[in-house]
C-alpha cells in the first residue's frame, strides 16, 4: 500500500531530525514556509511541532517569525473547520440527521486541533518561557512579548472550543487567559502594540459572541481603541500596518455592536454577520 502524504511528511521530518542542530532548524523553517505558500497547513503544523520540540529541548524560544507562523498554521487548520461548523449551525438543513452527523465530525476535528495547540502552549511553550526567565533572572522584552502572545493564543483556542462545545468551562477559561494576557500587556506593551490590540479585539469578541455580554464587549474594544488613538503619534513604524488594521477592526466592531444592541433593545430582528 502506498504511503499517505502524512506518512511521507513524517518520514521527511524524521530524516531531517537526524542532521545536526543548525541544519535541522534551517530545514524545518524552510519546510514551514514552503508548506504555508502551498497552503498545506497540516504539513506546516507537523513541521512546526517538530521545530517547537527541538527549540524547547535546546532551551530556546521560537523566533518572532516562527511564533507568527505557528499561529498562522493552526489558525488556518482550525479556521476552515470553524467556517464549516457555522454553516451547519445556520444552514437550511441543520436538523437533517446526516448534517447533524457531519457537524459532529467537524466538531471533533476542531476539538482535536484546539487541544493539540493548547497542549503545546501550556505544556511546552509557556513553561519554557518561565524556565528561560528564571535562568536569566530577568524577563527581557522578547520574553514578555512571547508570553503575552502565547497567553492570548490559549484564550483563542479555549474560545474556539466554546464555539462548538456548550460546556461553560471553556468560555470561562477563554476569559481567564484573555484577562491574564491583558494584564500582562498593560504592564509591558504600549497601547499601540499589535499584540495588545489583537488581545483586546479577541477578548471583546469572546464577550460578545460567547459570553453574551455586549456591554462588556463594547467597553473592552472601545477602551483599547481610545488608548491606541491617544498614542498614535508614538506608533512604531514596524508595527504601523498591523496595529492600524486591528484598530480599524476594533472601531468597526464597536460601531456594529452598538447598532445591534440598540436594534435588539428596540425589538428589531438580529442579523448575524460573519467575517
PDB file of N, CA and C in Angstrom, residues 214 257-270:
ATOM      1  N   UNK A 214     -22.762  42.016  25.771  1.00  0.00           N
ATOM      2  CA  UNK A 214     -22.489  43.010  24.737  1.00  0.00           C
ATOM      3  C   UNK A 214     -21.893  44.297  25.304  1.00  0.00           C
ATOM      4  N   UNK A 257     -21.601  46.581  16.908  1.00  0.00           N
ATOM      5  CA  UNK A 257     -22.217  46.052  18.120  1.00  0.00           C
ATOM      6  C   UNK A 257     -23.167  47.059  18.764  1.00  0.00           C
ATOM      7  N   UNK A 258     -22.785  48.325  18.721  1.00  0.00           N
ATOM      8  CA  UNK A 258     -23.649  49.359  19.304  1.00  0.00           C
ATOM      9  C   UNK A 258     -24.988  49.407  18.572  1.00  0.00           C
ATOM     10  N   UNK A 259     -24.929  49.323  17.246  1.00  0.00           N
ATOM     11  CA  UNK A 259     -26.152  49.331  16.441  1.00  0.00           C
ATOM     12  C   UNK A 259     -27.003  48.102  16.743  1.00  0.00           C
ATOM     13  N   UNK A 260     -26.353  46.926  16.833  1.00  0.00           N
ATOM     14  CA  UNK A 260     -27.087  45.687  17.087  1.00  0.00           C
ATOM     15  C   UNK A 260     -27.739  45.693  18.466  1.00  0.00           C
ATOM     16  N   UNK A 261     -27.032  46.217  19.461  1.00  0.00           N
ATOM     17  CA  UNK A 261     -27.598  46.307  20.812  1.00  0.00           C
ATOM     18  C   UNK A 261     -28.805  47.238  20.818  1.00  0.00           C
ATOM     19  N   UNK A 262     -28.679  48.363  20.109  1.00  0.00           N
ATOM     20  CA  UNK A 262     -29.796  49.311  20.026  1.00  0.00           C
ATOM     21  C   UNK A 262     -30.982  48.693  19.296  1.00  0.00           C
ATOM     22  N   UNK A 263     -30.696  47.951  18.209  1.00  0.00           N
ATOM     23  CA  UNK A 263     -31.772  47.301  17.450  1.00  0.00           C
ATOM     24  C   UNK A 263     -32.506  46.277  18.304  1.00  0.00           C
ATOM     25  N   UNK A 264     -31.743  45.497  19.076  1.00  0.00           N
ATOM     26  CA  UNK A 264     -32.374  44.492  19.935  1.00  0.00           C
ATOM     27  C   UNK A 264     -33.215  45.161  21.014  1.00  0.00           C
ATOM     28  N   UNK A 265     -32.694  46.268  21.539  1.00  0.00           N
ATOM     29  CA  UNK A 265     -33.446  46.995  22.561  1.00  0.00           C
ATOM     30  C   UNK A 265     -34.754  47.542  22.000  1.00  0.00           C
ATOM     31  N   UNK A 266     -34.735  47.853  20.692  1.00  0.00           N
ATOM     32  CA  UNK A 266     -35.932  48.380  20.029  1.00  0.00           C
ATOM     33  C   UNK A 266     -36.803  47.275  19.443  1.00  0.00           C
ATOM     34  N   UNK A 267     -36.402  46.017  19.670  1.00  0.00           N
ATOM     35  CA  UNK A 267     -37.216  44.890  19.228  1.00  0.00           C
ATOM     36  C   UNK A 267     -37.005  44.489  17.785  1.00  0.00           C
ATOM     37  N   UNK A 268     -35.928  44.979  17.141  1.00  0.00           N
ATOM     38  CA  UNK A 268     -35.669  44.612  15.749  1.00  0.00           C
ATOM     39  C   UNK A 268     -34.966  43.266  15.702  1.00  0.00           C
ATOM     40  N   UNK A 269     -35.110  42.604  14.574  1.00  0.00           N
ATOM     41  CA  UNK A 269     -34.509  41.269  14.407  1.00  0.00           C
ATOM     42  C   UNK A 269     -32.998  41.384  14.294  1.00  0.00           C
ATOM     43  N   UNK A 270     -32.318  40.505  15.020  1.00  0.00           N
ATOM     44  CA  UNK A 270     -30.860  40.458  14.972  1.00  0.00           C
ATOM     45  C   UNK A 270     -30.406  39.694  13.743  1.00  0.00           C
TER      46      UNK A 270
END
